[in-house]
Amino acid sequence: MIYGGIEAGGTKWVCGIGDGHGELLESETFPTTTPEETIALAAQFFRNGRALGGVGVGSFGPIDVHRASPTWGQITTTPKPGWARTNVVAALRSALDVPVALDTDVNASALAELRWGAAVALKTFCYITVGTGIGGGAMVNGEVLHGLLHPEIGHMRIPHDQARDPFDGACPYHGDCLEGLASGEAIRQRWGRPGQELADKAEVWKLESEYLALGLMNVICTLSPQRIIIGGGVPKQSSLLPLVRHRLRELLAGYFDAPDLKQAGAIDRYVVPPTLGDRAGVLGAIELARSAAQHREP
Amino acid sequence: MIYGGIEAGGTKWVCGIGDGHGELLESETFPTTTPEETIALAAQFFRNGRALGGVGVGSFGPIDVHRASPTWGQITTTPKPGWARTNVVAALRSALDVPVALDTDVNASALAELRWGAAVALKTFCYITVGTGIGGGAMVNGEVLHGLLHPEIGHMRIPHDQARDPFDGACPYHGDCLEGLASGEAIRQRWGRPGQELADKAEVWKLESEYLALGLMNVICTLSPQRIIIGGGVPKQSSLLPLVRHRLRELLAGYFDAPDLKQAGAIDRYVVPPTLGDRAGVLGAIELARSAAQHREP
């Protein structure tokens, strides 16, 4: 049996087909435009392929991930124009007539990294993406964390030294939350250019590492993950993760009694990029579909 | 079968005996002095009672809660004088010759609130105590959260407006972390008197509610709890929780699409005091012992 998966991002959608063993048989990427157009392109991709056992979606959020909820499948309060209240699950189900599974993009990526990537054999870990926005997914004791809604790590509040960084923050809801200060969009607004064009500006990455280290500190204080995986476009700047790890150790200040957090060499294996790279999201989405099919009532 | 429990706090120890149904048969409280003296008093209390099926400890931290670890049972990097590297489990086991179970004081309280209190029927929730220090425990999908170590919610970093509050913070490790700004000890250092003597000072509780609301905001962004229970001495100031709830709703800014977080009346049932009050810790510790006995290999 083969399954479809969509990494439904705010900037682009990645659609893929796989057999549930961590390999992509085929895939296609297109920009996220209107809900109608984007969902139609995805449906077209899957209709052209072989019969699918189901389609999984790892979506940007916030989304309603609770199956028992009347609004299950809906993208809820997103500031992305046109997308608030779009029900991705309902639209795909009616277009494709197959079962559709849903989770956040970051929970899907976490799932893929658990199966085939940087979190194999871990029970409790976190997957954070730093791209246009900042999102975080988590597994705790081997299960995906949803709780009341789902984690929204990007919207936590962190110290912001206005004297050092007078930028007010880019989040339309919270101003200078973590996402408002450290997302790719925040970098673009603060420095007037996207991060890819700022590779040689040391002050950009020093400041960025300060905010990300504060965010990771708070994740460690709250979720106590065994490892933190950081994906997304922004950490592709190769100087960034070493700066984040260094600053994080300073912030932790030796309080947390674990070699992973105290030793310079060990923290390199604690804060890591995704082993599956950019394929984590779509592979995780396929795994959502496979796992839902396996657990479905006959 | 009856079991013993200890809420091992940094200020006082509460020892109790119970039958595992949420009732305390007897209890005794004494101040926390040196490890030797305090542990000896606890051992004496339990030796005077009937035969116990085991003793559970809910301890201040940080502690090593991983049974497979060579330092399981140890209080690790606490700044409390004399207590760092004390192995509470080993000392009690050798004094009493019964099985000893261990978790953080806040995880024990969370467990008690799950069984008989404010978290009955919940799967994912958080128990925070604001006393001399600030601690947080959590259950996720019905299981206690440990992860790499255990949550240390008090040490997360939050915005600190030095112009409004020039106090540098009371945490010996992190200065102005949440605990450094908002614990009972921080209140005492900032205002020169303990919180109990500041009941009529509106500015004290306004500032305190700002910090606690920021902390809860970060907990919601990370753990996505279905409810947050706040115990400890500081929230006994009756004006505090209403201020925290009000400020929390402002900070969330309508982004989180759940009635519990959006509606003024509903948030009163989302951020709540412990139903079991000050007995949550010791009842949870007894439950740790009962639960460990039930799951023990015969």
Coordinates of C-alpha atoms in Angstrom, one line a residue:
Chain A
M1 CA 0.0 0.0 0.0
I2 CA 1.2 3.5 -0.8
Y3 CA 0.2 6.8 0.9
G4 CA 0.2 10.5 0.1
G5 CA 1.6 13.2 2.3
I6 CA 1.5 17.0 2.2
E7 CA 3.8 19.3 4.0
A8 CA 1.4 22.3 3.9
G9 CA 3.5 25.3 4.7
G10 CA 2.7 28.9 4.6
T11 CA 5.1 29.5 1.7
K12 CA 5.0 26.3 -0.2
W13 CA 3.3 22.9 -0.3
V14 CA 5.3 19.8 -0.7
C15 CA 3.3 16.8 -1.9
G16 CA 4.8 13.3 -1.9
I17 CA 3.9 9.7 -2.2
G18 CA 5.6 7.0 -0.2
D19 CA 5.4 3.4 0.9
G20 CA 5.7 4.3 4.6
H21 CA 9.3 3.2 4.9
G22 CA 10.9 6.6 4.9
E23 CA 11.4 6.9 1.1
L24 CA 9.8 9.3 -1.3
L25 CA 8.6 7.6 -4.5
E26 CA 7.7 10.9 -6.1
S27 CA 7.1 14.5 -5.0
E28 CA 6.1 17.9 -6.2
T29 CA 6.5 21.4 -4.7
F30 CA 4.4 24.5 -5.5
P31 CA 3.9 27.9 -3.8
T32 CA 1.1 28.4 -1.4
T33 CA -1.4 30.8 -3.0
T34 CA -5.2 30.8 -2.3
P35 CA -6.7 27.9 -0.4
E36 CA -8.8 26.8 -3.5
E37 CA -5.9 26.9 -5.9
T38 CA -3.4 25.3 -3.6
I39 CA -5.7 22.5 -2.5
A40 CA -6.7 21.9 -6.1
L41 CA -3.0 21.5 -7.2
A42 CA -2.4 19.0 -4.4
A43 CA -5.5 17.0 -5.3
Q44 CA -4.4 17.0 -9.0
F45 CA -1.0 15.6 -8.0
F46 CA -2.5 12.7 -6.0
R47 CA -5.2 11.9 -8.6
N48 CA -2.5 11.4 -11.2
G49 CA -0.8 8.8 -9.2
R50 CA -1.7 5.3 -8.1
A51 CA -4.5 4.5 -5.6
L52 CA -3.6 5.7 -2.2
G53 CA -4.4 4.2 1.2
G54 CA -4.9 7.7 2.5
V55 CA -3.3 11.2 2.6
G56 CA -1.6 12.8 5.6
V57 CA -1.2 16.5 6.0
G58 CA 1.4 18.3 8.2
S59 CA 0.1 21.8 8.1
F60 CA 1.1 25.3 9.2
G61 CA -1.1 26.4 12.0
P62 CA -2.7 27.0 14.3
I63 CA -5.0 24.1 13.3
D64 CA -7.7 22.1 15.0
V65 CA -6.1 18.6 15.4
H66 CA -8.7 17.1 17.7
R67 CA -10.7 14.5 15.7
A68 CA -13.7 14.8 18.0
S69 CA -14.0 18.5 17.4
P70 CA -16.6 19.9 15.0
T71 CA -13.9 22.0 13.4
W72 CA -11.4 19.2 13.1
G73 CA -9.1 19.9 10.1
Q74 CA -9.5 23.6 10.1
I75 CA -6.7 26.1 10.0
T76 CA -8.0 28.5 12.7
T77 CA -6.5 31.9 13.6
T78 CA -3.7 32.1 11.1
P79 CA -2.8 35.7 10.0
K80 CA -2.1 34.3 6.5
P81 CA -4.5 36.2 4.2
G82 CA -7.4 34.0 3.0
W83 CA -6.5 30.9 5.0
A84 CA -8.2 31.5 8.4
R85 CA -11.0 28.9 8.8
T86 CA -10.0 26.9 5.8
N87 CA -10.8 23.2 6.4
V88 CA -7.9 21.4 4.7
V89 CA -9.1 18.0 5.7
A90 CA -12.6 18.4 4.5
A91 CA -11.5 19.9 1.2
L92 CA -9.0 17.1 0.5
R93 CA -11.4 14.4 1.5
S94 CA -14.0 15.6 -0.8
A95 CA -11.6 16.1 -3.7
L96 CA -9.8 12.7 -3.3
D97 CA -12.3 10.5 -1.5
V98 CA -9.6 8.9 0.7
P99 CA -9.1 9.1 4.4
V100 CA -7.2 12.2 5.4
A101 CA -5.0 12.4 8.6
L102 CA -3.8 15.7 10.0
D103 CA -1.2 17.2 12.4
T104 CA 0.9 20.3 12.6
D105 CA 3.8 20.4 10.1
V106 CA 6.2 20.3 13.0
N107 CA 4.6 17.3 14.7
A108 CA 4.7 15.5 11.3
S109 CA 8.4 16.3 11.0
A110 CA 9.0 15.1 14.6
L111 CA 7.3 11.9 13.7
A112 CA 9.5 11.4 10.7
E113 CA 12.6 12.1 12.7
L114 CA 11.5 9.6 15.3
R115 CA 11.0 6.9 12.7
W116 CA 14.1 7.5 10.5
G117 CA 16.0 10.5 11.7
A118 CA 17.6 12.3 14.6
A119 CA 15.2 11.1 17.3
V120 CA 15.3 7.3 16.7
A121 CA 15.0 5.6 20.2
L122 CA 14.1 8.8 21.9
K123 CA 10.9 9.2 23.9
T124 CA 10.7 12.9 24.6
F125 CA 12.0 15.4 22.2
C126 CA 11.2 18.6 20.3
Y127 CA 11.2 19.6 16.6
I128 CA 11.5 23.3 16.0
T129 CA 11.3 25.0 12.6
V130 CA 12.7 28.4 12.0
G131 CA 11.5 29.7 8.7
T132 CA 9.0 32.4 7.7
G133 CA 7.5 31.7 11.1
I134 CA 8.7 29.6 14.1
G135 CA 6.9 26.5 15.0
G136 CA 7.5 23.6 17.4
G137 CA 6.3 20.1 17.7
A138 CA 7.0 17.6 20.4
M139 CA 6.7 13.9 21.3
V140 CA 6.5 13.1 25.0
N141 CA 6.9 9.5 26.3
G142 CA 6.7 8.4 22.6
E143 CA 3.4 10.1 21.9
V144 CA 2.6 13.3 20.0
L145 CA 1.9 16.3 22.2
H146 CA -1.4 18.0 21.5
G147 CA -3.0 19.0 24.8
L148 CA -5.5 21.8 24.6
L149 CA -4.6 22.7 21.1
H150 CA -1.0 22.0 20.1
P151 CA 2.3 23.6 21.0
E152 CA 2.9 27.1 19.5
I153 CA 6.5 27.5 20.6
G154 CA 7.0 30.5 18.3
H155 CA 4.6 32.6 20.4
M156 CA 6.4 32.3 23.7
R157 CA 7.7 35.6 25.3
I158 CA 11.4 36.0 25.8
P159 CA 13.6 38.9 27.0
H160 CA 14.0 41.6 24.4
D161 CA 16.6 44.2 25.0
Q162 CA 15.3 47.3 23.2
A163 CA 18.6 49.1 23.6
R164 CA 20.4 46.4 21.7
D165 CA 17.6 45.7 19.2
P166 CA 15.0 48.4 18.8
F167 CA 13.0 46.3 16.3
D168 CA 9.4 46.0 17.7
G169 CA 8.8 42.5 16.4
A170 CA 7.0 41.1 13.4
C171 CA 4.2 39.1 15.0
P172 CA 0.8 40.6 14.2
Y173 CA -0.6 39.1 17.4
H174 CA 2.2 39.5 19.9
G175 CA 4.8 41.9 18.5
D176 CA 8.1 40.7 20.0
C177 CA 7.4 37.1 20.8
L178 CA 10.0 34.6 19.8
E179 CA 8.6 34.4 16.2
G180 CA 8.2 38.1 16.1
L181 CA 11.9 38.6 16.9
A182 CA 13.7 35.6 15.3
S183 CA 11.7 34.3 12.4
G184 CA 12.9 34.7 8.8
E185 CA 10.2 37.3 8.4
A186 CA 11.6 39.2 11.5
I187 CA 15.1 39.1 10.0
R188 CA 13.8 40.4 6.7
Q189 CA 11.9 43.3 8.4
R190 CA 14.7 44.2 10.8
W191 CA 17.6 44.2 8.4
G192 CA 15.7 45.1 5.2
R193 CA 16.9 41.9 3.4
P194 CA 16.2 38.2 3.7
G195 CA 18.6 36.1 5.8
Q196 CA 20.2 34.4 2.7
E197 CA 21.5 37.9 1.7
L198 CA 23.0 38.5 5.2
A199 CA 25.3 35.6 5.5
D200 CA 28.4 37.7 6.1
K201 CA 26.8 40.1 8.7
A202 CA 28.0 38.7 12.0
E203 CA 25.7 40.9 14.0
V204 CA 22.6 39.4 12.4
W205 CA 23.5 35.9 13.5
K206 CA 24.7 36.9 16.9
L207 CA 21.4 38.5 17.6
E208 CA 19.5 35.6 16.0
S209 CA 21.4 33.1 18.2
E210 CA 20.5 35.1 21.3
Y211 CA 16.8 34.8 20.7
L212 CA 16.9 31.2 19.6
A213 CA 19.0 30.2 22.6
L214 CA 16.4 32.0 24.9
G215 CA 13.6 30.0 23.2
L216 CA 15.5 26.7 23.6
M217 CA 16.2 27.5 27.2
N218 CA 12.4 27.9 27.8
V219 CA 11.7 24.7 25.9
I220 CA 14.2 22.8 28.1
C221 CA 12.7 24.3 31.2
T222 CA 9.2 23.3 30.2
L223 CA 9.3 20.1 28.0
S224 CA 12.7 18.7 29.2
P225 CA 13.4 17.2 25.8
Q226 CA 16.1 14.6 25.4
R227 CA 17.1 16.3 22.1
I228 CA 16.0 19.4 20.1
I229 CA 16.0 19.2 16.3
I230 CA 16.0 22.5 14.5
G231 CA 14.9 22.6 10.9
G232 CA 13.6 25.3 8.5
G233 CA 15.4 27.8 6.3
V234 CA 17.0 30.1 8.7
P235 CA 19.3 27.6 10.4
K236 CA 20.8 26.8 7.0
Q237 CA 23.1 29.8 7.7
S238 CA 26.0 27.6 8.8
S239 CA 27.3 29.9 11.5
L240 CA 24.0 29.9 13.4
L241 CA 23.6 26.6 15.2
P242 CA 27.1 26.7 16.8
L243 CA 26.3 30.2 18.1
V244 CA 23.0 29.0 19.4
R245 CA 24.6 26.1 21.2
H246 CA 27.3 28.3 22.8
R247 CA 24.8 30.9 24.0
L248 CA 22.4 28.2 25.3
R249 CA 25.1 26.7 27.5
E250 CA 25.8 30.1 28.9
L251 CA 22.1 30.7 29.6
L252 CA 21.7 27.3 31.3
A253 CA 24.6 28.2 33.6
G254 CA 25.3 24.7 34.7
Y255 CA 22.0 24.4 36.5
F256 CA 20.7 21.4 34.5
D257 CA 22.6 18.4 35.7
A258 CA 22.9 16.5 32.4
P259 CA 26.1 16.0 30.4
D260 CA 24.1 16.8 27.2
L261 CA 23.6 20.3 28.5
K262 CA 26.9 20.9 30.3
Q263 CA 29.6 19.7 27.9
A264 CA 30.5 21.7 24.8
G265 CA 30.9 18.5 22.7
A266 CA 27.7 16.9 24.0
I267 CA 25.5 19.9 23.3
D268 CA 26.5 19.5 19.6
R269 CA 24.5 16.3 19.7
Y270 CA 21.7 17.8 21.7
V271 CA 20.7 20.7 19.4
V272 CA 20.9 19.2 16.0
P273 CA 19.5 19.7 12.4
P274 CA 17.0 17.2 11.1
T275 CA 18.7 14.1 9.7
L276 CA 15.9 14.0 7.0
G277 CA 16.5 17.6 6.1
D278 CA 13.8 19.2 4.1
R279 CA 12.1 15.8 3.5
A280 CA 11.1 15.5 7.2
G281 CA 7.8 17.3 6.8
V282 CA 6.5 15.4 3.8
L283 CA 7.8 12.0 5.0
G284 CA 6.1 12.7 8.4
A285 CA 2.9 13.6 6.6
I286 CA 3.0 10.2 4.7
E287 CA 3.6 8.5 8.0
L288 CA 0.5 10.2 9.5
A289 CA -1.5 8.7 6.7
R290 CA 0.0 5.2 7.1
S291 CA -0.3 5.3 10.9
A292 CA -4.0 6.4 10.7
A293 CA -4.7 3.6 8.2
Q294 CA -3.1 1.1 10.5
H295 CA -5.2 2.2 13.5
R296 CA -8.5 2.6 11.7
E297 CA -11.4 0.4 12.6
P298 CA -11.9 -2.2 9.8
Chain B
M1 CA -2.1 -1.8 52.8
I2 CA -1.0 1.7 53.9
Y3 CA 1.8 3.9 52.4
G4 CA 3.9 6.8 53.5
G5 CA 4.5 10.0 51.6
I6 CA 6.8 12.9 52.1
E7 CA 6.4 16.3 50.5
A8 CA 10.1 17.2 50.8
G9 CA 10.1 21.0 50.4
G10 CA 13.0 23.4 50.7
T11 CA 11.3 25.1 53.7
K12 CA 9.4 22.3 55.3
W13 CA 8.8 18.6 55.1
V14 CA 5.3 17.2 55.3
C15 CA 5.2 13.5 56.2
G16 CA 1.9 11.6 55.9
I17 CA 0.4 8.1 55.9
G18 CA -2.5 7.1 53.7
D19 CA -4.4 4.2 52.3
G20 CA -4.0 5.4 48.7
H21 CA -7.6 6.7 48.4
G22 CA -6.8 10.4 48.8
E23 CA -7.2 10.6 52.6
L24 CA -4.5 11.4 55.1
L25 CA -4.6 9.0 58.1
E26 CA -1.9 11.0 60.0
S27 CA 0.7 13.6 59.2
E28 CA 3.4 15.7 60.6
T29 CA 5.2 18.8 59.4
F30 CA 8.7 20.0 60.4
P31 CA 11.1 22.6 59.0
T32 CA 13.8 21.5 56.5
T33 CA 17.2 21.8 58.3
T34 CA 20.2 19.7 57.5
P35 CA 19.7 16.6 55.3
E36 CA 20.8 14.3 58.2
E37 CA 18.4 15.8 60.7
T38 CA 15.5 16.2 58.4
I39 CA 15.7 12.7 57.0
A40 CA 16.1 11.3 60.5
L41 CA 12.9 13.1 61.6
A42 CA 11.0 11.7 58.7
A43 CA 12.3 8.2 59.4
Q44 CA 11.3 8.5 63.0
F45 CA 7.7 9.5 62.0
F46 CA 7.3 6.5 59.8
R47 CA 8.9 4.0 62.2
N48 CA 6.4 5.0 64.9
G49 CA 3.5 4.0 62.6
R50 CA 2.2 0.8 61.3
A51 CA 4.0 -1.3 58.7
L52 CA 4.2 0.5 55.3
G53 CA 4.0 -0.9 51.8
G54 CA 6.5 1.8 50.8
V55 CA 7.3 5.4 51.0
G56 CA 6.9 8.0 48.2
V57 CA 8.9 11.3 48.1
G58 CA 7.9 14.4 46.2
S59 CA 11.0 16.4 46.5
F60 CA 12.2 19.9 45.7
G61 CA 14.8 19.8 43.0
P62 CA 16.5 19.5 40.7
I63 CA 16.5 15.7 41.4
D64 CA 17.6 12.7 39.4
V65 CA 14.2 10.9 38.8
H66 CA 15.5 8.3 36.3
R67 CA 15.5 4.9 38.0
A68 CA 18.2 3.5 35.7
S69 CA 20.6 6.3 36.5
P70 CA 23.5 5.6 39.0
T71 CA 22.5 8.8 40.8
W72 CA 18.8 8.0 41.0
G73 CA 17.3 9.6 44.1
Q74 CA 19.9 12.4 44.4
I75 CA 19.0 16.1 44.8
T76 CA 21.5 17.4 42.3
T77 CA 22.4 21.1 41.7
T78 CA 20.2 22.8 44.3
P79 CA 21.5 26.0 45.7
K80 CA 20.1 25.1 49.1
P81 CA 23.1 24.9 51.4
G82 CA 24.1 21.4 52.4
W83 CA 21.6 19.6 50.2
A84 CA 23.4 19.4 46.8
R85 CA 24.1 15.7 46.0
T86 CA 22.0 14.4 48.9
N87 CA 20.5 11.0 48.0
V88 CA 17.1 11.1 49.6
V89 CA 16.0 7.8 48.3
A90 CA 19.1 5.9 49.5
A91 CA 19.0 7.5 52.9
L92 CA 15.3 6.7 53.5
R93 CA 15.7 3.2 52.1
S94 CA 18.5 2.4 54.5
A95 CA 16.7 4.0 57.4
L96 CA 13.3 2.3 56.8
D97 CA 14.0 -0.8 54.8
V98 CA 11.0 -0.3 52.6
P99 CA 10.8 0.5 48.8
V100 CA 11.1 4.2 48.2
A101 CA 9.5 6.0 45.1
L102 CA 10.5 9.4 44.0
D103 CA 9.4 12.3 41.8
T104 CA 9.5 16.1 42.0
D105 CA 7.2 17.7 44.5
V106 CA 5.2 19.3 41.6
N107 CA 4.9 16.0 39.7
A108 CA 3.6 14.4 42.9
S109 CA 1.1 17.2 43.4
A110 CA 0.0 16.9 39.7
L111 CA -0.6 13.2 40.3
A112 CA -2.8 13.8 43.3
E113 CA -4.8 16.5 41.5
L114 CA -5.2 14.0 38.6
R115 CA -6.6 11.3 41.0
W116 CA -8.8 13.4 43.3
G117 CA -8.5 17.1 42.4
A118 CA -8.7 19.7 39.7
A119 CA -7.3 17.5 36.9
V120 CA -9.6 14.5 37.1
A121 CA -10.4 13.3 33.6
L122 CA -7.6 15.5 32.0
K123 CA -4.8 14.0 30.0
T124 CA -2.4 16.9 29.6
F125 CA -2.1 19.6 32.3
C126 CA 0.4 21.4 34.4
Y127 CA 0.9 21.9 38.1
I128 CA 2.9 25.0 39.1
T129 CA 3.9 26.0 42.6
V130 CA 4.8 29.6 43.5
G131 CA 6.4 29.5 46.9
T132 CA 10.0 30.2 48.1
G133 CA 10.9 29.0 44.5
I134 CA 8.8 28.3 41.4
G135 CA 8.4 24.8 40.2
G136 CA 6.3 23.1 37.6
G137 CA 5.2 19.5 37.0
A138 CA 3.2 18.1 34.1
M139 CA 1.3 15.2 32.8
V140 CA 1.1 14.6 29.1
N141 CA -1.3 12.1 27.6
G142 CA -1.9 10.8 31.1
E143 CA 1.8 10.2 31.9
V144 CA 4.2 12.1 34.1
L145 CA 6.6 14.2 32.0
H146 CA 10.3 13.7 32.8
G147 CA 12.2 13.8 29.6
L148 CA 15.9 14.5 29.9
L149 CA 15.6 15.5 33.6
H150 CA 12.2 17.0 34.6
P151 CA 10.5 20.3 33.9
E152 CA 12.1 23.3 35.6
I153 CA 9.5 25.9 34.7
G154 CA 10.8 28.4 37.3
H155 CA 14.0 28.9 35.3
M156 CA 12.5 29.9 32.0
R157 CA 13.4 33.4 30.8
I158 CA 10.7 36.1 30.4
P159 CA 10.7 39.7 29.5
H160 CA 11.9 41.9 32.3
D161 CA 11.3 45.7 32.0
Q162 CA 14.2 47.1 34.1
A163 CA 12.6 50.6 33.9
R164 CA 9.4 49.3 35.6
D165 CA 11.2 46.9 37.9
P166 CA 14.9 47.5 38.5
F167 CA 15.3 44.5 40.8
D168 CA 18.0 42.2 39.3
G169 CA 16.4 39.0 40.2
A170 CA 16.9 36.5 43.1
C171 CA 18.0 33.3 41.2
P172 CA 21.7 32.4 42.0
Y173 CA 22.0 30.7 38.7
H174 CA 20.0 32.9 36.3
G175 CA 19.3 36.2 38.0
D176 CA 16.0 37.4 36.5
C177 CA 14.5 34.1 35.3
L178 CA 10.8 33.6 36.2
E179 CA 11.7 32.3 39.7
G180 CA 14.3 35.1 40.1
L181 CA 11.5 37.6 39.5
A182 CA 8.4 36.1 40.8
S183 CA 9.1 33.6 43.6
G184 CA 8.3 34.4 47.3
E185 CA 12.0 34.9 47.8
A186 CA 12.1 37.5 44.9
I187 CA 9.1 39.3 46.5
R188 CA 10.9 39.4 49.8
Q189 CA 14.1 40.7 48.4
R190 CA 12.5 43.3 46.1
W191 CA 10.1 44.8 48.6
G192 CA 12.0 44.1 51.8
R193 CA 9.2 42.1 53.4
P194 CA 7.5 38.8 52.7
G195 CA 4.4 38.7 50.5
Q196 CA 2.1 38.0 53.5
E197 CA 3.0 41.5 54.8
L198 CA 2.3 43.2 51.5
A199 CA -1.3 42.2 51.0
D200 CA -2.5 45.8 50.7
K201 CA 0.2 46.9 48.2
A202 CA -1.5 46.8 44.8
E203 CA 1.7 47.4 42.9
V204 CA 3.3 44.2 44.4
W205 CA 0.5 42.0 43.0
K206 CA 0.2 43.9 39.7
L207 CA 3.9 43.2 39.0
E208 CA 3.7 39.7 40.3
S209 CA 0.8 39.0 38.0
E210 CA 2.7 40.3 35.0
Y211 CA 5.5 37.8 35.5
L212 CA 3.3 34.9 36.3
A213 CA 1.1 35.6 33.3
L214 CA 4.2 35.7 31.1
G215 CA 5.3 32.3 32.6
L216 CA 1.9 30.8 32.0
M217 CA 1.9 32.2 28.4
N218 CA 5.1 30.3 27.8
V219 CA 3.8 27.1 29.4
I220 CA 0.7 27.3 27.1
C221 CA 2.9 27.9 24.0
T222 CA 5.1 24.9 24.9
L223 CA 3.0 22.2 26.7
S224 CA -0.4 23.2 25.5
P225 CA -2.0 22.1 28.8
Q226 CA -5.8 21.5 29.2
R227 CA -5.6 23.3 32.5
I228 CA -3.0 25.0 34.8
I229 CA -3.2 24.4 38.5
I230 CA -1.3 27.0 40.6
G231 CA -0.4 26.1 44.2
G232 CA 2.1 27.3 46.7
G233 CA 2.1 30.1 49.3
V234 CA 2.3 33.2 47.1
P235 CA -1.1 32.6 45.2
K236 CA -2.8 32.6 48.6
Q237 CA -2.9 36.4 48.2
S238 CA -6.5 36.4 47.0
S239 CA -6.1 39.3 44.5
L240 CA -3.4 37.5 42.6
L241 CA -5.0 34.8 40.5
P242 CA -7.7 37.1 39.1
L243 CA -5.0 39.5 38.0
V244 CA -2.9 36.7 36.4
R245 CA -5.9 35.4 34.5
H246 CA -6.7 38.9 33.2
R247 CA -3.2 39.7 32.1
L248 CA -2.8 36.2 30.6
R249 CA -5.8 36.8 28.3
E250 CA -4.3 40.1 27.2
L251 CA -1.0 38.4 26.4
L252 CA -2.6 35.6 24.5
A253 CA -4.3 38.2 22.4
G254 CA -6.9 35.9 20.9
Y255 CA -4.4 33.8 19.0
F256 CA -5.2 30.6 20.7
D257 CA -8.5 29.3 19.4
A258 CA -9.9 27.7 22.5
P259 CA -12.9 29.0 24.5
D260 CA -10.9 28.3 27.7
L261 CA -8.4 30.9 26.7
K262 CA -10.6 33.5 25.1
Q263 CA -13.5 33.9 27.4
A264 CA -13.2 35.7 30.7
G265 CA -15.4 33.3 32.5
A266 CA -13.8 30.2 31.0
I267 CA -10.2 31.2 31.9
D268 CA -11.4 31.2 35.6
R269 CA -11.7 27.4 35.2
Y270 CA -8.4 27.1 33.2
V271 CA -6.1 28.7 35.7
V272 CA -7.1 27.3 39.1
P273 CA -5.8 26.6 42.6
P274 CA -5.3 23.0 43.6
T275 CA -8.5 21.4 44.8
L276 CA -6.5 19.5 47.4
G277 CA -4.8 22.7 48.6
D278 CA -1.7 22.1 50.7
R279 CA -2.4 18.4 50.9
A280 CA -1.7 17.8 47.2
G281 CA 2.0 17.3 47.7
V282 CA 1.9 14.7 50.5
L283 CA -1.1 12.9 49.0
G284 CA 0.7 12.7 45.7
A285 CA 3.8 11.3 47.4
I286 CA 1.7 8.6 49.0
E287 CA 0.3 7.9 45.6
L288 CA 3.8 7.5 44.2
A289 CA 4.5 4.8 46.8
R290 CA 1.2 3.0 46.1
S291 CA 1.6 3.2 42.4
A292 CA 5.2 1.9 42.6
A293 CA 4.1 -1.0 44.8
Q294 CA 1.3 -1.9 42.3
H295 CA 3.7 -2.0 39.4
R296 CA 6.6 -3.7 41.2
E297 CA 7.7 -7.1 40.0
P298 CA 6.5 -9.7 42.5

